[in-house]
Amino acid sequence: MMPPLPSATPPELDPPPVSGSFVFAYTAAQIGAFIGFIPLLTLLLPLKAAAIAPAGKAELLALVALWGAVTAGLANVLAGVLSDRARQGVGGRWRWMVTGLVATVASYGLIAIARTPWALLMAVVVLQISLNLMLNPLAAVLPDEIPDRQKGVVSGFAGLAYPVASLFGALVIGITLSTELARLWAVVGAMTMLVLPFILVMRRRRATSLVPPSPAWSWVALKDHDFRMAFLSRLLVQTAVAMNVLYLLFFLQRETGIASVLPDQRPEAVVGWILAASTAAAILAGLWAGMASDRSGRRRELIFAGGLCLAAGALLMAVRPQWPAPALAQIVFGIGVGIYGVVDTALIAQVLPSRSNAGRDLGLMNVATTAAQVLAPLLALGALQLVGQDLRLLFALSGLIAIGGATTILAVKRVR
C-alpha cells in the first residue's frame, strides 16, 4: 500500500506570517475576481439568455452554463500548471494574474455584443478561459504565502469574496442599474480596481519557496485519500449551490409568483434584495467560522454544519415556495454558504499534497467546482423534463446533494 502523502505545508516549510495590509489587498483581489463572474451567473447571464431567446431562456441558460463550466475546469488546471512554473523568483504568479485580468475585461465586450445563442456561448467560453488565468494564481496565494495558523482567518476574509460579489450583484446590478451596458461596465470597473493593487503587491514580493514544481500535468493528487474526500465534498456542495444560483430568478417568477406578490418590483430587483440579506448572513457566518476553526483547529465539524445549513435552505425553498418563505430560505442558505466556503478553503490548503505544485493541485480541486456547474444544469434539464418544469424538485434535489457533500468531509483524516 502506498503511504499517505505528506501535508502541503509541514512546520519547517510553513511560510512566515503575513501582515494585515497583505491580507487586506488579497481580500480585495478575491472580491474583485469573484465580481468577475458571480453577478454574471446570478443576473446578467439569465437576463441575457431571456433577451436572446425568450421562449427557450431556461434551456439556453443551461447550455451556456454547461459549456462554460467544462471550459473553466480545463482552463483552471492549465492555469495552475503555468502559474506553478512562473512562481520561481520575484513576484511569481503575478504575470498570469494580469494576463487573466486583461483578457477578462475584453471578454465582457464579447458578451455585450452577443446577439445570438451561438455568440453568447462563445463569449462565455472565452470569459471562462480568461477568468481562470486570474483565479487560479490568486487561489494559490493561500498555500504559497499563508502559514497554517493563519489559514482560517485569511480564508475567512478571502471568503468574503463570494458574498460581497453577490451583494454587489444584488445592489448594483439588480437594484441600482437597469441597462445591460451600465451593468457590464460596473462589473468590469469594480473587478479591475480591486484586483490590480494586489497584482502590484505580488509583483514586488519574493517567492517564499524555491522548490521547483514536479512534472507539469498530473492527477497524482487524487491518489491522496484526504484530497479525494475534500474533492468529492466540494463537488456535491457546489452542485447544490450552482442549482440555487442558476434558477433562483426563475423560481421566484414561476413558483412564488413574485410579479403578483410584489407587483411594484422588478423580479431581478427582488432577487437583489433577497441576495443582499443572504449575503449579509454569509459574511458574518464566514468570518466567525474562519476564526473559530483557527482557534479550535476543528475544521471538519464546521464544514459539516455549514453543509447541513445550506441543505436546509434549499429544502425550505422546495417545501414552502409561498412568499416570504423563499427569502428566509435564502438567508439560511447564505449562512451555510458562508460557513462551508470559508472553512473548506482553509482545509483544502492544508491537505494539498505538494505546496510546490499548489497551482496545479488547486486547479484539479477547482475541477470539483466547475464539474458542479456541469452537473447542475444537466440535473436541472433532466429534472425539468421529468416533472414538467416544476422547479421545486430542483431545490429539493439540491438539498439532498448538499447533505451528501456535508457528510463526505467527515472522512478527511489529516485535518481535524
C-alpha positions as CSV (number, residue, x, y, z in Angstrom):
1,M,0.0,0.0,0.0
2,M,1.3,3.5,-0.9
3,P,1.9,5.5,2.3
4,P,-0.1,8.7,2.7
5,L,1.4,11.8,1.0
6,P,2.7,14.5,3.4
7,S,0.9,17.6,4.3
8,A,1.2,20.5,1.9
9,T,2.9,22.7,4.5
10,P,4.9,20.8,7.2
11,P,6.0,23.0,10.0
12,E,9.6,23.5,8.8
13,L,8.3,24.7,5.4
14,D,5.4,26.9,6.7
15,P,5.7,30.4,5.3
16,P,6.2,33.3,7.7
17,P,3.1,35.3,9.0
18,V,1.6,37.8,6.6
19,S,0.7,41.4,7.5
20,G,-2.7,42.9,7.8
21,S,-2.1,45.1,4.7
22,F,-1.3,42.0,2.7
23,V,-4.5,40.3,3.9
24,F,-6.5,43.4,3.0
25,A,-5.1,43.6,-0.5
26,Y,-5.6,39.9,-1.0
27,T,-9.2,40.0,0.2
28,A,-9.9,42.9,-2.1
29,A,-8.4,41.0,-5.1
30,Q,-10.5,37.9,-4.3
31,I,-13.6,40.1,-4.1
32,G,-12.8,41.7,-7.5
33,A,-12.2,38.3,-9.1
34,F,-15.5,37.0,-7.9
35,I,-17.3,40.1,-9.1
36,G,-15.9,39.0,-12.5
37,F,-18.4,36.0,-12.5
38,I,-20.9,35.9,-9.7
39,P,-23.2,38.8,-11.0
40,L,-22.9,37.2,-14.4
41,L,-24.2,33.9,-13.2
42,T,-26.9,35.2,-10.9
43,L,-28.4,38.0,-13.0
44,L,-26.5,39.1,-16.2
45,L,-26.5,35.7,-17.9
46,P,-30.2,34.8,-17.1
47,L,-31.2,38.3,-18.4
48,K,-29.1,37.9,-21.5
49,A,-30.5,34.5,-22.2
50,A,-34.0,35.8,-21.8
51,A,-33.3,38.7,-24.2
52,I,-31.8,36.5,-26.9
53,A,-34.2,33.5,-26.6
54,P,-37.4,34.5,-24.6
55,A,-39.2,31.2,-25.3
56,G,-36.2,29.0,-24.5
57,K,-34.3,31.0,-21.9
58,A,-34.0,28.2,-19.3
59,E,-32.6,25.8,-21.9
60,L,-30.2,28.4,-23.3
61,L,-29.0,29.3,-19.8
62,A,-28.4,25.6,-19.0
63,L,-26.5,25.1,-22.3
64,V,-24.3,28.1,-21.8
65,A,-23.6,27.3,-18.2
66,L,-22.7,23.7,-19.1
67,W,-20.1,24.5,-21.8
68,G,-18.8,27.4,-19.8
69,A,-18.2,25.1,-16.8
70,V,-16.4,22.5,-19.0
71,T,-14.1,25.2,-20.3
72,A,-13.5,26.6,-16.8
73,G,-12.4,23.2,-15.5
74,L,-9.8,22.6,-18.2
75,A,-8.7,26.2,-18.1
76,N,-8.1,26.3,-14.3
77,V,-5.9,23.2,-14.4
78,L,-3.8,24.6,-17.3
79,A,-3.6,28.0,-15.5
80,G,-2.3,26.2,-12.4
81,V,0.4,24.4,-14.3
82,L,1.5,27.7,-16.0
83,S,1.5,29.7,-12.7
84,D,3.5,27.0,-10.9
85,R,6.2,27.3,-13.4
86,A,6.1,31.1,-13.1
87,R,6.2,31.2,-9.3
88,Q,10.0,31.0,-9.1
89,G,11.7,34.4,-8.5
90,V,10.3,37.8,-7.7
91,G,6.5,38.1,-7.8
92,G,6.0,34.7,-9.3
93,R,2.4,34.2,-10.3
94,W,1.5,37.9,-10.9
95,R,2.1,37.7,-14.6
96,W,-0.8,35.3,-15.1
97,M,-3.0,37.3,-12.8
98,V,-2.6,40.4,-15.0
99,T,-3.0,38.4,-18.2
100,G,-6.2,37.0,-16.9
101,L,-7.5,40.4,-15.8
102,V,-6.9,42.0,-19.2
103,A,-8.5,39.1,-21.1
104,T,-11.5,39.1,-18.8
105,V,-12.2,42.7,-19.5
106,A,-12.0,42.0,-23.2
107,S,-14.4,39.0,-22.8
108,Y,-17.1,41.2,-21.3
109,G,-17.0,43.2,-24.5
110,L,-17.9,40.0,-26.4
111,I,-20.8,39.4,-24.0
112,A,-22.1,42.9,-24.6
113,I,-22.2,42.5,-28.4
114,A,-23.6,38.9,-28.4
115,R,-27.0,38.8,-30.2
116,T,-27.4,35.1,-30.9
117,P,-27.2,31.9,-28.8
118,W,-24.0,30.9,-30.5
119,A,-22.4,34.3,-29.9
120,L,-23.3,34.2,-26.2
121,L,-21.9,30.7,-25.9
122,M,-18.6,31.6,-27.5
123,A,-18.4,34.8,-25.3
124,V,-18.9,32.8,-22.1
125,V,-16.3,30.2,-23.2
126,V,-13.7,33.0,-23.8
127,L,-14.6,34.6,-20.5
128,Q,-14.1,31.3,-18.6
129,I,-10.7,30.8,-20.0
130,S,-9.7,34.4,-19.1
131,L,-11.2,34.3,-15.6
132,N,-9.3,31.1,-14.7
133,L,-6.0,32.5,-15.8
134,M,-6.6,35.1,-13.0
135,L,-8.5,33.0,-10.4
136,N,-6.0,30.1,-10.1
137,P,-2.9,32.1,-9.3
138,L,-5.0,34.1,-6.8
139,A,-6.2,30.9,-5.1
140,A,-2.6,29.6,-4.9
141,V,-1.6,32.5,-2.7
142,L,-3.2,30.8,0.3
143,P,-0.9,27.7,0.3
144,D,2.1,29.7,-1.1
145,E,2.1,32.6,1.3
146,I,-0.1,31.9,4.4
147,P,1.1,29.8,7.4
148,D,-1.3,27.1,8.7
149,R,-2.0,29.1,11.9
150,Q,-3.4,32.0,9.8
151,K,-5.2,30.0,7.1
152,G,-8.6,30.1,8.8
153,V,-8.6,33.8,9.4
154,V,-7.2,34.6,5.9
155,S,-9.7,32.2,4.4
156,G,-12.4,34.0,6.4
157,F,-11.5,37.3,4.9
158,A,-11.0,35.9,1.4
159,G,-14.3,34.1,1.9
160,L,-15.9,37.5,1.8
161,A,-15.4,37.3,-2.0
162,Y,-18.5,35.2,-2.8
163,P,-21.0,37.0,-0.5
164,V,-19.7,40.5,-1.3
165,A,-19.7,39.8,-5.0
166,S,-23.3,38.5,-4.6
167,L,-24.1,41.7,-2.7
168,F,-22.5,43.8,-5.4
169,G,-24.7,41.9,-7.9
170,A,-27.8,42.4,-5.8
171,L,-27.4,46.1,-5.0
172,V,-25.6,47.4,-8.1
173,I,-26.7,45.0,-10.9
174,G,-30.1,44.0,-9.6
175,I,-31.3,47.2,-8.0
176,T,-29.3,50.3,-8.9
177,L,-28.6,49.8,-12.6
178,S,-31.2,49.0,-15.2
179,T,-29.4,48.8,-18.5
180,E,-27.2,46.0,-19.8
181,L,-24.3,48.2,-20.8
182,A,-24.2,50.0,-17.4
183,R,-24.2,46.7,-15.6
184,L,-21.4,45.3,-17.7
185,W,-19.3,48.4,-17.2
186,A,-19.9,48.3,-13.4
187,V,-18.6,44.7,-13.3
188,V,-15.5,45.4,-15.3
189,G,-14.7,48.6,-13.4
190,A,-15.1,47.1,-9.9
191,M,-13.1,44.0,-10.9
192,T,-10.2,46.0,-12.2
193,M,-10.0,48.4,-9.3
194,L,-10.0,45.6,-6.7
195,V,-7.6,43.1,-8.4
196,L,-4.9,45.4,-9.8
197,P,-3.5,46.7,-6.5
198,F,-2.8,43.1,-5.3
199,I,-1.1,42.3,-8.6
200,L,1.3,45.3,-7.9
201,V,1.9,43.9,-4.3
202,M,2.8,40.5,-5.7
203,R,5.0,41.9,-8.4
204,R,7.3,43.3,-5.7
205,R,7.2,40.2,-3.4
206,R,9.8,37.5,-3.4
207,A,8.8,33.9,-3.6
208,T,8.7,32.1,-0.2
209,S,10.0,28.8,-1.7
210,L,12.4,27.9,-4.5
211,V,11.3,24.2,-4.6
212,P,10.7,23.6,-8.3
213,P,7.3,22.1,-9.3
214,S,7.1,18.5,-10.4
215,P,6.1,17.4,-13.9
216,A,3.5,19.7,-15.3
217,W,0.3,17.7,-16.0
218,S,-0.5,15.1,-13.3
219,W,-3.5,13.7,-11.5
220,V,-1.3,12.4,-8.6
221,A,-3.1,14.5,-6.0
222,L,-6.2,12.2,-6.5
223,K,-4.2,9.3,-5.1
224,D,-4.3,11.1,-1.7
225,H,-7.3,10.0,0.4
226,D,-7.9,13.4,2.1
227,F,-7.7,15.2,-1.2
228,R,-10.2,12.9,-2.8
229,M,-12.7,13.3,0.1
230,A,-12.4,17.1,0.0
231,F,-12.8,17.0,-3.8
232,L,-16.0,14.9,-3.5
233,S,-17.4,17.1,-0.8
234,R,-16.8,20.2,-2.8
235,L,-18.3,18.7,-5.9
236,L,-21.5,17.8,-4.2
237,V,-22.0,21.0,-2.2
238,Q,-21.0,23.2,-5.2
239,T,-23.6,21.4,-7.3
240,A,-26.2,22.3,-4.8
241,V,-25.0,25.9,-4.8
242,A,-24.9,26.1,-8.6
243,M,-28.5,24.9,-8.9
244,N,-29.7,27.6,-6.5
245,V,-27.7,30.3,-8.2
246,L,-28.8,29.4,-11.8
247,Y,-32.5,29.0,-11.1
248,L,-33.4,31.4,-8.2
249,L,-34.7,34.1,-10.5
250,F,-36.9,31.7,-12.5
251,F,-38.1,30.0,-9.3
252,L,-39.4,33.3,-7.9
253,Q,-41.1,34.1,-11.1
254,R,-42.7,30.7,-11.6
255,E,-43.2,29.0,-8.2
256,T,-43.6,32.1,-6.0
257,G,-45.4,34.3,-8.5
258,I,-43.4,37.2,-7.4
259,A,-44.9,39.5,-10.0
260,S,-48.3,39.2,-8.4
261,V,-47.0,39.3,-4.8
262,L,-44.8,42.4,-5.3
263,P,-46.2,44.0,-8.5
264,D,-44.3,47.2,-8.0
265,Q,-40.9,45.5,-8.0
266,R,-38.9,44.1,-11.0
267,P,-38.2,40.4,-10.4
268,E,-34.4,40.9,-10.6
269,A,-34.7,43.7,-8.0
270,V,-36.5,41.2,-5.7
271,V,-33.7,38.8,-6.3
272,G,-31.3,41.6,-5.5
273,W,-32.8,42.3,-2.1
274,I,-33.0,38.6,-1.2
275,L,-29.4,38.1,-2.1
276,A,-28.4,41.1,-0.1
277,A,-29.9,39.7,3.0
278,S,-28.4,36.2,2.3
279,T,-25.0,37.8,1.7
280,A,-25.0,39.7,5.0
281,A,-25.7,36.5,6.8
282,A,-23.0,34.7,4.8
283,I,-20.4,37.4,5.6
284,L,-21.0,37.2,9.4
285,A,-21.1,33.4,9.4
286,G,-18.0,33.1,7.3
287,L,-15.9,35.4,9.4
288,W,-16.9,33.7,12.6
289,A,-16.3,30.3,11.2
290,G,-12.8,31.2,9.9
291,M,-11.7,32.5,13.3
292,A,-13.4,29.6,15.2
293,S,-11.7,27.0,13.0
294,D,-8.2,28.5,13.7
295,R,-8.8,28.7,17.4
296,S,-10.2,25.2,17.8
297,G,-8.3,23.5,15.0
298,R,-11.5,21.6,14.2
299,R,-12.4,22.4,10.6
300,R,-14.4,19.2,9.6
301,E,-17.2,19.7,12.0
302,L,-17.7,23.3,10.9
303,I,-17.7,22.3,7.3
304,F,-20.3,19.6,8.1
305,A,-22.5,22.1,9.9
306,G,-22.3,24.6,7.1
307,G,-23.3,22.0,4.5
308,L,-26.3,20.9,6.5
309,C,-27.4,24.6,6.9
310,L,-27.1,25.1,3.2
311,A,-29.2,22.0,2.6
312,A,-31.9,23.2,5.0
313,G,-32.2,26.4,3.0
314,A,-32.6,24.6,-0.3
315,L,-35.2,22.2,1.1
316,L,-37.2,25.0,2.6
317,M,-37.4,26.5,-0.9
318,A,-38.9,23.3,-2.2
319,V,-41.5,22.6,0.6
320,R,-42.5,26.2,1.2
321,P,-42.4,28.3,-2.1
322,Q,-45.0,30.8,-0.9
323,W,-43.7,34.3,-0.1
324,P,-42.0,35.2,2.2
325,A,-40.6,31.8,2.9
326,P,-38.1,31.9,0.0
327,A,-36.5,35.0,1.4
328,L,-36.0,33.2,4.8
329,A,-34.7,30.1,3.0
330,Q,-32.1,32.1,1.1
331,I,-30.8,33.6,4.4
332,V,-30.4,30.1,5.9
333,F,-28.7,29.1,2.6
334,G,-26.4,32.0,2.8
335,I,-25.3,31.2,6.4
336,G,-24.4,27.7,5.1
337,V,-22.5,29.0,2.1
338,G,-20.5,31.3,4.4
339,I,-19.5,28.7,6.9
340,Y,-18.8,25.9,4.4
341,G,-17.0,28.1,1.9
342,V,-14.6,29.7,4.3
343,V,-13.6,26.6,6.4
344,D,-13.4,24.3,3.3
345,T,-10.9,26.7,1.7
346,A,-8.7,26.6,4.8
347,L,-8.9,22.8,5.0
348,I,-8.1,22.3,1.3
349,A,-5.0,24.5,1.6
350,Q,-3.8,22.1,4.4
351,V,-4.5,18.8,2.5
352,L,-2.7,19.7,-0.7
353,P,-0.2,17.0,-1.3
354,S,2.6,19.4,-2.5
355,R,2.9,23.2,-1.9
356,S,5.4,23.4,-4.9
357,N,2.5,22.3,-7.1
358,A,-0.2,24.3,-5.4
359,G,-1.5,25.9,-8.6
360,R,-1.8,22.6,-10.4
361,D,-3.5,20.8,-7.5
362,L,-5.8,23.7,-6.8
363,G,-6.7,23.7,-10.4
364,L,-7.5,20.0,-10.1
365,M,-9.5,20.8,-6.9
366,N,-11.3,23.5,-8.8
367,V,-12.5,20.9,-11.3
368,A,-14.9,19.9,-8.5
369,T,-16.4,23.4,-8.7
370,T,-16.6,23.6,-12.4
371,A,-17.8,20.0,-12.7
372,A,-20.6,21.0,-10.3
373,Q,-21.5,23.7,-12.8
374,V,-21.7,21.0,-15.4
375,L,-23.7,18.6,-13.2
376,A,-26.2,21.3,-12.0
377,P,-27.6,22.2,-15.5
378,L,-27.6,18.6,-16.6
379,L,-29.5,17.5,-13.5
380,A,-31.8,20.5,-14.0
381,L,-32.5,19.6,-17.6
382,G,-33.3,16.0,-16.6
383,A,-35.5,17.0,-13.7
384,L,-37.4,19.6,-15.7
385,Q,-38.1,17.0,-18.4
386,L,-39.2,14.5,-15.8
387,V,-41.6,16.7,-13.8
388,G,-42.7,19.2,-16.4
389,Q,-41.0,22.5,-15.4
390,D,-41.6,22.1,-11.6
391,L,-38.6,24.0,-10.2
392,R,-39.4,22.9,-6.6
393,L,-37.9,19.5,-7.5
394,L,-34.6,21.2,-8.4
395,F,-34.3,22.8,-4.9
396,A,-35.3,19.5,-3.2
397,L,-32.6,17.7,-5.1
398,S,-30.0,20.3,-4.4
399,G,-30.8,20.0,-0.6
400,L,-30.2,16.2,-0.7
401,I,-27.0,16.6,-2.7
402,A,-25.7,19.2,-0.1
403,I,-26.3,16.7,2.7
404,G,-24.2,14.2,0.9
405,G,-21.4,16.7,0.4
406,A,-21.5,17.8,4.1
407,T,-21.2,14.2,5.3
408,T,-18.3,13.3,2.9
409,I,-16.0,15.9,4.5
410,L,-16.0,13.9,7.8
411,A,-13.9,11.2,6.0
412,V,-10.9,13.6,5.9
413,K,-8.2,12.3,8.3
414,R,-5.2,14.6,8.2
415,V,-7.1,17.7,9.4
416,R,-9.5,17.7,12.4
